[in-house]
XYZ file of C-alpha atoms in Angstrom:
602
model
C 0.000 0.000 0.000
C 1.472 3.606 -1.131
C 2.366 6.318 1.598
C -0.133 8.418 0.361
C -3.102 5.923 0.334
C -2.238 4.873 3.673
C -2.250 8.248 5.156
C -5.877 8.948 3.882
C -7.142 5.631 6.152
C -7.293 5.313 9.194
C -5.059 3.477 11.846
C -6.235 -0.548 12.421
C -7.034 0.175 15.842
C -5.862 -0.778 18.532
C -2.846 -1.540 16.030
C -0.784 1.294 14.468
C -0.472 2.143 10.891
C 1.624 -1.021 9.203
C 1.392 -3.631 11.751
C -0.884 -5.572 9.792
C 1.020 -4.978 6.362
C 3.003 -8.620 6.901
C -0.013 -10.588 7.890
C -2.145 -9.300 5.009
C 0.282 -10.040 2.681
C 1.466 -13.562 3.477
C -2.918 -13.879 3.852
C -3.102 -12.774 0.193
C 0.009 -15.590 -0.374
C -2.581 -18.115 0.211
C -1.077 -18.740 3.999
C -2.542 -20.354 6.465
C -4.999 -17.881 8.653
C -3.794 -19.850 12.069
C -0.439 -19.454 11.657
C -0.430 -16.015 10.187
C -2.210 -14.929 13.160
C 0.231 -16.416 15.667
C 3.043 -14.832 13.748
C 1.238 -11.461 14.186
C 0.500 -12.086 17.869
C 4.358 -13.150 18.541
C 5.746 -9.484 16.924
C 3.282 -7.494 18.635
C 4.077 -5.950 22.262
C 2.446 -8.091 24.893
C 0.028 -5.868 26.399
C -1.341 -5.092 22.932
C -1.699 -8.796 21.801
C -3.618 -9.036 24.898
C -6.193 -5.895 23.939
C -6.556 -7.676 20.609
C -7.106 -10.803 21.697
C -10.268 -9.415 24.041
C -10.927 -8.003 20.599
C -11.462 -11.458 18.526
C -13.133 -13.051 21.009
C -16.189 -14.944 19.195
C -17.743 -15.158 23.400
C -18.467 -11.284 22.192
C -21.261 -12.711 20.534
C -22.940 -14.482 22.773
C -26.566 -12.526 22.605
C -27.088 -14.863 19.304
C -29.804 -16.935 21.138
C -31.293 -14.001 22.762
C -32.289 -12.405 18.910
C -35.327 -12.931 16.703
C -34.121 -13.227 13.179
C -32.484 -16.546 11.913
C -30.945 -15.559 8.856
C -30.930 -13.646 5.768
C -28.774 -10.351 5.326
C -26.821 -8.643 8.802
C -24.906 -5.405 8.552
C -22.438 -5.734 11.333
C -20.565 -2.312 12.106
C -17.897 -1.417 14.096
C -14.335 -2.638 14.516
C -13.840 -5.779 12.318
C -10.922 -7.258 14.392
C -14.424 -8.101 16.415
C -15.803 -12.068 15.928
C -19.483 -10.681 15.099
C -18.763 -11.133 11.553
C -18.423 -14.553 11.132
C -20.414 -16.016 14.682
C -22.944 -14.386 12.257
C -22.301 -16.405 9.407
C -21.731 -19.234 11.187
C -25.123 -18.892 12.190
C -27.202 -18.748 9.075
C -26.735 -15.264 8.051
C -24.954 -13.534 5.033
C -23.090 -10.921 6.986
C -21.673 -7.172 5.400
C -18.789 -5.580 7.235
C -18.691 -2.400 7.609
C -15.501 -0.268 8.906
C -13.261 2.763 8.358
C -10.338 0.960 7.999
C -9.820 -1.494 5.469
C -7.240 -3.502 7.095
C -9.450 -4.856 9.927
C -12.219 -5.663 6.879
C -9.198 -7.552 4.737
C -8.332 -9.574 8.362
C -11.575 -10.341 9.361
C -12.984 -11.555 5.832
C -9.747 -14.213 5.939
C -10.788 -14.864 9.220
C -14.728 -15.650 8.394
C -13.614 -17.337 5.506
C -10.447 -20.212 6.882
C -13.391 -20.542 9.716
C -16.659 -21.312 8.201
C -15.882 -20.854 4.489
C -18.149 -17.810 4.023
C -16.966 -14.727 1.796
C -18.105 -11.692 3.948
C -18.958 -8.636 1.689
C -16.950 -5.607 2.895
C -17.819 -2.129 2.538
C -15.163 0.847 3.434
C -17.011 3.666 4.876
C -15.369 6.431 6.450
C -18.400 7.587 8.587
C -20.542 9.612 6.374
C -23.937 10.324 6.974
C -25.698 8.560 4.255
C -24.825 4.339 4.186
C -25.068 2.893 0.804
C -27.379 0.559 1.293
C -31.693 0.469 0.668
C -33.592 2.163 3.196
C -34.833 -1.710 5.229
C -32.012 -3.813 3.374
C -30.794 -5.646 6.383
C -32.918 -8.239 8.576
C -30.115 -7.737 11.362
C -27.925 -4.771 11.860
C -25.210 -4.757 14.605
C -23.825 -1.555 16.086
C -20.600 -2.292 18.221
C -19.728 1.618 18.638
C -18.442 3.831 16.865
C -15.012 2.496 15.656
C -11.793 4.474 15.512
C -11.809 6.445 12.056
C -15.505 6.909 11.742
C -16.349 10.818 11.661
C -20.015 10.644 12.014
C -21.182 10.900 15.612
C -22.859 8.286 17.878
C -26.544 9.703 17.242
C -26.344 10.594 13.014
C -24.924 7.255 12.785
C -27.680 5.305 15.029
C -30.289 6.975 12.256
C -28.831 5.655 9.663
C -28.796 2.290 10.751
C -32.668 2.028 12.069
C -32.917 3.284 8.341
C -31.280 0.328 6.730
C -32.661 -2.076 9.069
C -35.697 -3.745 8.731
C -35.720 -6.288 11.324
C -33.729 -6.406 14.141
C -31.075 -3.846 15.562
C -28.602 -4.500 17.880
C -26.628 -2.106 20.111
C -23.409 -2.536 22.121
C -22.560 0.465 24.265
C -20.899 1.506 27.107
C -23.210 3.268 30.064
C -21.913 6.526 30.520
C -22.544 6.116 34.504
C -20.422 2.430 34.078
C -18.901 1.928 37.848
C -15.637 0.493 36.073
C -14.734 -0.454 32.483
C -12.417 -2.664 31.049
C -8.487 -2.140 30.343
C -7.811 -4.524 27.453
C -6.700 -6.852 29.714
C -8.864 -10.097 30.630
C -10.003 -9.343 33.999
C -8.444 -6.434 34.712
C -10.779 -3.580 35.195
C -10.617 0.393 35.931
C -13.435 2.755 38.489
C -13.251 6.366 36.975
C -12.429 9.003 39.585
C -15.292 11.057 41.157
C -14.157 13.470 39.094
C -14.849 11.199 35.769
C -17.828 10.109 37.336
C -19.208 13.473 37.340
C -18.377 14.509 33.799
C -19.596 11.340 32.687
C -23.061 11.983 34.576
C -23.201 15.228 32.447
C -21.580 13.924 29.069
C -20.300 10.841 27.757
C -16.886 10.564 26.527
C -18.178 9.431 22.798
C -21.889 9.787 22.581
C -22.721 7.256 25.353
C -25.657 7.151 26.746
C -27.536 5.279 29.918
C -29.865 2.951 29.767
C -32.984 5.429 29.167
C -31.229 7.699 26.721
C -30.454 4.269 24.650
C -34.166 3.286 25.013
C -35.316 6.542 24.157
C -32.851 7.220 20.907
C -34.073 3.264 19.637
C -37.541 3.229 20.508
C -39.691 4.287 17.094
C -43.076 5.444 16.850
C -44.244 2.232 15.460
C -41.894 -0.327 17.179
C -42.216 -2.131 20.729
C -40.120 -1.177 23.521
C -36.051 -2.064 23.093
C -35.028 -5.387 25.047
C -32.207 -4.597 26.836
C -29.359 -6.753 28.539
C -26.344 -5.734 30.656
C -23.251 -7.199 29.713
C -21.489 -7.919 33.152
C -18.753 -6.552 33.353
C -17.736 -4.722 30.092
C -18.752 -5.385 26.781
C -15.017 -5.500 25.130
C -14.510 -8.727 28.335
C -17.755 -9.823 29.469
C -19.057 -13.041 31.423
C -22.465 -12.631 31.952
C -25.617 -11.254 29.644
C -28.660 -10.153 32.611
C -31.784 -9.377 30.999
C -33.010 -5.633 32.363
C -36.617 -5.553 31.612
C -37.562 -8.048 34.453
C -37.800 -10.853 32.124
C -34.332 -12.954 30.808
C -31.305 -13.902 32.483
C -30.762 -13.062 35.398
C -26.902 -12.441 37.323
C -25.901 -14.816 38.768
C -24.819 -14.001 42.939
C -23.085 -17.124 44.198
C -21.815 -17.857 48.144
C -18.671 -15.658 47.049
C -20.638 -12.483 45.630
C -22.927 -12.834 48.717
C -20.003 -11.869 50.940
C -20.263 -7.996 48.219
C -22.758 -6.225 50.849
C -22.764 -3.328 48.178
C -23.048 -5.664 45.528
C -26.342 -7.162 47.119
C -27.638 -4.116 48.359
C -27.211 -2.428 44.631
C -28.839 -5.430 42.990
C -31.496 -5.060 45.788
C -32.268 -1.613 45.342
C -32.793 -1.906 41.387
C -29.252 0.129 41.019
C -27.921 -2.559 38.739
C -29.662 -1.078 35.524
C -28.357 2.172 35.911
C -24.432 1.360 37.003
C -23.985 -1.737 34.859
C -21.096 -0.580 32.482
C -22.681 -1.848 29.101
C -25.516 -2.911 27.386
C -26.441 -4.571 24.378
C -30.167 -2.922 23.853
C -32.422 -4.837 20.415
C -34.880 -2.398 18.410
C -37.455 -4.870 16.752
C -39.616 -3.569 13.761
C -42.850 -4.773 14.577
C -43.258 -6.961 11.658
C -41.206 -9.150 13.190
C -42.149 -8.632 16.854
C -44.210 -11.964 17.310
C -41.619 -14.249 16.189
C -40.282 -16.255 19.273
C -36.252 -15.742 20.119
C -33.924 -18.275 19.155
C -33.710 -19.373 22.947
C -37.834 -19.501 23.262
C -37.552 -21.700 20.035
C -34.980 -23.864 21.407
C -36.571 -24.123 24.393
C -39.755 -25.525 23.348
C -38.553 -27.637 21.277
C -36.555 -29.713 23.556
C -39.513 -29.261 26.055
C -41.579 -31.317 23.037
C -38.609 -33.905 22.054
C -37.663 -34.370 26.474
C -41.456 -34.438 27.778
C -40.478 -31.828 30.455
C -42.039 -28.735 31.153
C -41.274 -25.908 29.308
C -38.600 -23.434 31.011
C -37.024 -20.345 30.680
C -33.284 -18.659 30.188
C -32.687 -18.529 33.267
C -28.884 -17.580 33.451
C -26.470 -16.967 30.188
C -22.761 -17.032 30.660
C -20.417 -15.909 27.900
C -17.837 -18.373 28.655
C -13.649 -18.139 28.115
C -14.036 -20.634 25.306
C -16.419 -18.480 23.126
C -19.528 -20.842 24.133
C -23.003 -19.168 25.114
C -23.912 -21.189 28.302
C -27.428 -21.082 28.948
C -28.896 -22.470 32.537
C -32.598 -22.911 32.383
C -35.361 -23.234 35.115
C -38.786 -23.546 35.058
C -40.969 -19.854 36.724
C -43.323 -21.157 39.443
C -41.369 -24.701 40.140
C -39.501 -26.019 42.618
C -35.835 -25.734 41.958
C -35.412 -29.386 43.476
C -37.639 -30.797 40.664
C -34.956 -31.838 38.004
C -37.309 -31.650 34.941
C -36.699 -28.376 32.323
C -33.614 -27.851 34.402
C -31.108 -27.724 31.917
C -27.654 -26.578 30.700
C -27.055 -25.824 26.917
C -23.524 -25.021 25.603
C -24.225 -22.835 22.542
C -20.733 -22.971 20.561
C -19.348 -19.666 18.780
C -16.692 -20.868 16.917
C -15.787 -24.170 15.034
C -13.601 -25.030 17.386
C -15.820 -25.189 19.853
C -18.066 -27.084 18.171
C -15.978 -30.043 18.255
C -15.514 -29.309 22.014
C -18.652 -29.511 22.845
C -18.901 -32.526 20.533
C -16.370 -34.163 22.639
C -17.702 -33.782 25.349
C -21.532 -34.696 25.067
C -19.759 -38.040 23.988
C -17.861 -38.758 26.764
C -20.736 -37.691 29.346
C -23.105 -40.160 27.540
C -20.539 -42.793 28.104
C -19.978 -42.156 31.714
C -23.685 -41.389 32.727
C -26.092 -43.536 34.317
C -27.729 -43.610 37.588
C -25.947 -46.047 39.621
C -22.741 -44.474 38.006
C -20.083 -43.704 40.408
C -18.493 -41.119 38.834
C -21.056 -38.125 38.657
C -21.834 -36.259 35.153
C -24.960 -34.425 34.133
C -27.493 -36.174 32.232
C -26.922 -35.992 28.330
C -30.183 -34.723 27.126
C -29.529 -33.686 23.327
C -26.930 -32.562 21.062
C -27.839 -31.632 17.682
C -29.184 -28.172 15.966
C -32.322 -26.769 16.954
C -33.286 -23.153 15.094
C -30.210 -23.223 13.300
C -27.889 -23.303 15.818
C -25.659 -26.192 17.222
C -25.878 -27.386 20.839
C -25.462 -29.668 23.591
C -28.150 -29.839 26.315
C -27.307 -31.677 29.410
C -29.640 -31.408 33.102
C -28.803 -29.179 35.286
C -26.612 -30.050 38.255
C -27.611 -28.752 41.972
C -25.183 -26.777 44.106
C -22.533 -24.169 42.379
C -19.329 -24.257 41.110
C -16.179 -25.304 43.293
C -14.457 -21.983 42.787
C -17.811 -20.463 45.033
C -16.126 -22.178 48.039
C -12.355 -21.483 47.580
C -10.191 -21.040 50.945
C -12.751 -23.194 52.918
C -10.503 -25.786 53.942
C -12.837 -28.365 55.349
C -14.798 -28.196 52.052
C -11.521 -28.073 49.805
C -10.825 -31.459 51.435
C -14.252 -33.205 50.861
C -14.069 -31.773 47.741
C -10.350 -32.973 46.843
C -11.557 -36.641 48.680
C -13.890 -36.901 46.417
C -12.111 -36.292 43.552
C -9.166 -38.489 44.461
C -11.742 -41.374 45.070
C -13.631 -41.274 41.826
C -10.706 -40.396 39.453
C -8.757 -43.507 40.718
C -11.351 -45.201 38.904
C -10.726 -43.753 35.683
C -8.146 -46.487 34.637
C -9.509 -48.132 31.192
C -8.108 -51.679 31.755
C -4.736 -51.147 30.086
C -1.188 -50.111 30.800
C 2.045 -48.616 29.150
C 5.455 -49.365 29.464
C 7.391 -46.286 29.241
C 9.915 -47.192 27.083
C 11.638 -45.354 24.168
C 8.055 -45.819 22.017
C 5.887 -45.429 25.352
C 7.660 -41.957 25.953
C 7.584 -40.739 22.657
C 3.674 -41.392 22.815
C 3.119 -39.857 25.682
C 5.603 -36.940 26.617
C 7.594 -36.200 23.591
C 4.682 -35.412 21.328
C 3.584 -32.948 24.247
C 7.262 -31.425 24.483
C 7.305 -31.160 21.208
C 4.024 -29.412 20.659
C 4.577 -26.729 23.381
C 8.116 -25.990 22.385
C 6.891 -25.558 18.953
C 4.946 -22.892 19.989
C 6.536 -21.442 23.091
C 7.769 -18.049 20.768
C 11.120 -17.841 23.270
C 14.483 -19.194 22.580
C 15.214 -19.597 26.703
C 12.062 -21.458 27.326
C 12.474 -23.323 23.960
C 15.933 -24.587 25.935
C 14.323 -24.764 29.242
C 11.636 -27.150 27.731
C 14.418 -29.243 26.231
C 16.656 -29.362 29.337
C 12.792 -30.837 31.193
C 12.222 -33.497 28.486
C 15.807 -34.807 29.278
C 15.009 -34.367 32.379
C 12.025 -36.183 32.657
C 13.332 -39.111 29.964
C 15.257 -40.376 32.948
C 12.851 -40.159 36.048
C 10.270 -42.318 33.889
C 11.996 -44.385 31.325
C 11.243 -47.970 32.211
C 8.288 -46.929 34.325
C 5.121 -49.169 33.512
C 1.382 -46.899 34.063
C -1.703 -47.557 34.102
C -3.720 -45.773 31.146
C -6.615 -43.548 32.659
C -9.270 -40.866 31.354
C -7.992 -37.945 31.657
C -10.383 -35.391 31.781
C -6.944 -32.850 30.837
C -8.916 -29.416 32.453
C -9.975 -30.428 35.818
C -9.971 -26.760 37.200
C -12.395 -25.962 40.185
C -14.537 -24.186 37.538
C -15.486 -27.289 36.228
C -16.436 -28.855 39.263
C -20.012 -28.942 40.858
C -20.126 -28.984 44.925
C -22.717 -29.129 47.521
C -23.001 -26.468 50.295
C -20.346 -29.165 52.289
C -17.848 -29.332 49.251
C -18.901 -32.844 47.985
C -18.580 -33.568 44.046
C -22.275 -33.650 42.265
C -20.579 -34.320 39.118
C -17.638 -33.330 36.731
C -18.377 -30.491 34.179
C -16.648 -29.977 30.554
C -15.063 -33.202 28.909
C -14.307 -31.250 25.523
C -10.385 -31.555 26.334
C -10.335 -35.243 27.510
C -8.479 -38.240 25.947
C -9.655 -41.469 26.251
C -6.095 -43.355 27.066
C -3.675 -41.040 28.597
C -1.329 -40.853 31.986
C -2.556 -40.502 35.664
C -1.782 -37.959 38.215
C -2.176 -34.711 36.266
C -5.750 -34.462 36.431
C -5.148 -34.184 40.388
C -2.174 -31.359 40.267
C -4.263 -29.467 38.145
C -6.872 -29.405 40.528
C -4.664 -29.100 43.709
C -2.476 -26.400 41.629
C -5.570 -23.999 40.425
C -7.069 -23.878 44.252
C -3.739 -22.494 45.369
C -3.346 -20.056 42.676
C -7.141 -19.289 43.346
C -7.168 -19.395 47.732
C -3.961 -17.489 48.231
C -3.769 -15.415 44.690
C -0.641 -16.538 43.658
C 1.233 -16.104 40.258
C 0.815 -19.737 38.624
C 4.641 -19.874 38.662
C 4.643 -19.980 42.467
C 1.560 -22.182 43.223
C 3.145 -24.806 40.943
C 6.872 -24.542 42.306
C 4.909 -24.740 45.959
C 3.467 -27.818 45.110
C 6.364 -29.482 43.653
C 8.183 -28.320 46.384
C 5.638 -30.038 48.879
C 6.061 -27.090 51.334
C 2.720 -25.828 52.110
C 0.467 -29.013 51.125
C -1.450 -29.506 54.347
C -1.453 -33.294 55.750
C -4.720 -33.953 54.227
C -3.663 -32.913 50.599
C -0.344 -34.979 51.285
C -2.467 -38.299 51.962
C -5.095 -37.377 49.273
C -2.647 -37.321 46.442
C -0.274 -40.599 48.296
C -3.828 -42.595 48.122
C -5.001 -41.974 44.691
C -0.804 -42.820 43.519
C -1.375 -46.069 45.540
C -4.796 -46.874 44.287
C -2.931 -47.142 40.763
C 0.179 -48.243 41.649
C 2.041 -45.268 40.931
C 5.791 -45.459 41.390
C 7.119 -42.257 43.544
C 9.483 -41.919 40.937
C 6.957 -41.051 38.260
C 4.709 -38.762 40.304
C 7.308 -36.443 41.004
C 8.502 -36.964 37.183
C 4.684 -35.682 36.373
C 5.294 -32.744 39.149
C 8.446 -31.211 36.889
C 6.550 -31.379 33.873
C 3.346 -30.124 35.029
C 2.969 -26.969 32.684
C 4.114 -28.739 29.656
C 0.667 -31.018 29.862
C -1.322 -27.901 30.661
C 0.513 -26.279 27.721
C 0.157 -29.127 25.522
C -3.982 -29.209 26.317
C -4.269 -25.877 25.863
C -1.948 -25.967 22.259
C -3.898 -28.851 20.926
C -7.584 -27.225 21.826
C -6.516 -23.023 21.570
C -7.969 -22.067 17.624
C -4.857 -20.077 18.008
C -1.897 -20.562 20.314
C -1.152 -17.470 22.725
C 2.099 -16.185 22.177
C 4.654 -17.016 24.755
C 2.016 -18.675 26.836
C 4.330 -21.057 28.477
C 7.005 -18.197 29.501
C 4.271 -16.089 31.125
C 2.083 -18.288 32.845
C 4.917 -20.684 34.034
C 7.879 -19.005 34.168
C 9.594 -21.437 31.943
């Protein structure tokens, strides 16, 4: 691209002018869209790959079920480095990009296209008033702000889209009284001063409104009332999409967030609305008012094909892994009655499509009700109003991480968990010899080292293979499930810590080593309890310093149980982060850069 064409455009924000000129160009090569991306990733300055990796997050999308429409033609603008595009058109629709900068079109249409083999049409506009495109053209239009480069204000440019749409319009935007905001780092978050607080009351930074000035601007004479959801925390790194019209998801408030009095009293008071710091508010033109949302769809129709009474979103959770996680209930019933209680994992990308895949699998293997090792119910996995799922029943009790720091529950919780993954050996064993090792640590090494981006941890993982080639060689194991992500997350407790079943099977391998399912447990809920850099919390463990008696005989019985030499368990202690690594490389659509380096030290 010329000097002078270049300087006309604007910047690929958050990116400067340039960075993207390598990656487009090997892209137009015919490269692979992966590996271009991790090459990008690797040159750019950490804190930045981080802000752009908030950026492509396809969990950004994760009001799909919550919409009308089904298909037919979306307008999605805003800043293209954003998923939208192609969740879209991985959901039935024929998606137009529209952006300032042509860069972030040219990435994202590569993107949409290695992903789900849809050409997006791309449209430069540099923020004028008028859009070229038919007054009603669009059955979905979605606003994601006003993107760097666009010199038509919030309002003007809010016209012109109810113009072009005529169906369903959908608005991302920050609350000008937000209590904190995002810093383009996952889970790091800023409070404005009073000071910022008070300029914001009077003015928003960039056209923002609150919640009522966004109703107001979106509601038309001849259109219902705007739907509107808060999207907890921030809307460029959210978890958690709460209806705010009394009706839809509601936020969730486990044991941990009950501890927040000014959380609860907020929530109480009906403060939530108006300090949440985004929203994602849906105009509907009133021809298309009576058809049922996605969800409501979904929802009967698995009320029809299960026999069980018809429920309700109930909770929606934008998960890490770009998956819409929906938690039903049934309004009126008792939460102890099991029936139209259920989870659905809505996947976002392709990647997590054959996650989820996995997974349903392996819990309709393990399920029953005599079964020993608890796993929600497989209920359905299939596509219901165009949209792939998984819908499994609803567990009781909360997730483990609600309890961190309880001790007495952390070691019902860990008994359980050394108990029922003891029996997770398939029958077989391996002899770790030259093949055996190969199999089942040097692929792994080799993976993660592959990847690592850093010539000292590419030596460091080298100098640990060695390492570990002589603590094991020889060794005969038994072969176990390995569930590969056992975090606390993905556990289910009781009120008393005990296990009600074992959540998110995507990762697992059917024939693998033993031991590491345990450290990653044990490992996470020190990092978690005692907010520790992962670096620390695995050298503590290794180390065997702070592991209370309890944890000590926990991890000794399950290493008895299957007749697990000493030898190897502290062989599977050293090399801890390269299975983590290697589970993450082989599941990741895209590895992080230096992941390895920064999360372990290595």
């Amino acid at each position: 691209m010329s000097a002078a064409k270049r300087g006309a455009q604007p910047a690929p924000w958050p990116l400067s002018v340039g960075a993207l000129d390598e990656c487009l160009a090997s892209l137009r090569a015919g490269a692979d869209f992966k590996t271009t991306l991790e090459e990008l990733l690797l040159g750019l300055d950490p804190a930045l790959a981080e802000h752009l990796m908030l950026l492509l997050r396809e969990g950004r999308g994760a009001w799909l079920p919550f919409l009308r429409s089904s298909g037919g033609h979306a307008l999605v603008l805003g800043n293209a480095f954003s998923a939208t595009a192609h969740v879209l058109a991985g959901a039935g629709f024929r998606p137009t990009l529209c952006d300032p900068s042509p860069e972030r079109m040219e990435f994202e249409a590569a993107r949409c296209l290695a992903l789900t083999g849809v050409k997006l049409d791309i449209v430069e506009c540099q923020g004028t008033v008028q859009l070229p495109f038919e007054t009603n053209h669009f059955e979905l239009v979605v606003f994601e702000g006003v993107p760097h480069g666009w010199r038509t204000d919030w309002d003007a440019t809010l016209a012109e889209l109810v113009r072009v749409c005529g169906g369903e319009l959908l608005v991302v935007a920050d609350n000008r009284l937000g209590y904190k905001h995002s810093l383009g780092a996952r889970g790091k978050y800023g409070v404005p001063s009073p000071l910022r607080f008070c300029l914001n009351v009077l003015g928003g930074v960039r056209g923002e409104h609150t919640l009522w000035g966004y109703k107001k601007a979106l509601q038309g004479a001849d259109s219902a009332s705007p739907r509107a959801f808060a999207l907890y925390p921030h809307s460029l790194d959210f978890s958690h999409i709460v209806g705010l019209d009394g009706i839809g998801p509601k936020l969730h408030i486990g044991p941990m967030e009950r501890r927040n009095k000014l959380k609860l009293v907020g929530q109480a008071t009906g403060l939530f609305p108006v300090l949440t710091p985004s929203f994602a508010i849906i105009k509907t033109e009133p021809g298309l008012a009576r058809v049922p949302l996605r969800i409501e769809r979904i929802l009967r129709e698995l009320s029809e094909q299960l026999d069980e009474p018809l429920p309700v979103a109930d909770e929606c959770v934008a998960t890490r892994g770009n998956t819409a996680l929906v938690q039903t209930a049934v309004p009126g019933a008792n939460p102890e009655e099991p029936e139209g209680r259920w989870t659905l994992h809505i996947p976002l990308s392709p990647q997590q499509e054959r996650q989820i895949s996995r997974h349903h699998e392996v819990i309709e293997r393990l399920w029953s009700p005599q079964a020993e090792l608890p796993v929600p119910e497989p209920l359905f996995h299939g596509v219901l109003a165009g949209l792939s799922l998984s819908c499994e029943r609803r567990l009781a009790g909360f997730g483990a991480p609600e309890l961190s720091g309880d001790k007495a529950c952390l070691d019902r919780t860990l008994d359980d968990i050394a108990g029922h993954f003891a029996g997770l050996a398939v029958g077989a064993t391996e002899v770790l010899d030259e093949a055996g090792f190969a199999k089942h640590f040097d692929e792994r090494f080799d993976l993660v080292r592959r990847h690592c981006g850093h010539a000292s941890t590419a030596r460091a993982i080298l100098r640990l293979r060695d390492q570990t080639r002589e603590q094991v060689l020889g060794l005969e194991v038994p072969l176990v499930l390995f569930h590969a992500d056992l975090r606390s997350k993905h556990i289910q407790v009781d009120g008393r810590g005990r296990v009600l079943g074992y959540l998110d099977w995507g990762s697992s391998l059917d024939a693998s080593l033993p031991y590491t399912d345990l450290l990653l447990f044990l490992i996470h809920e020190y990092k978690q309890s005692r907010d520790l850099a992962m670096p620390v919390a695995w050298r503590s463990l290794v180390e065997k310093g702070p592991l209370r008696p309890t944890e000590k005989e926990k991890l000794q019985g399950y290493a008895a149980a299957l007749g697990l030499d000493e030898g190897y368990c502290r062989a599977l202690e050293g090399c801890f982060p390269i299975f983590v690594a290697a589970m993450a490389e082989s599941n990741w659509d895209y590895s992080r850069p230096r992941w390895v380096h920064r999360t372990f030290g290595l």
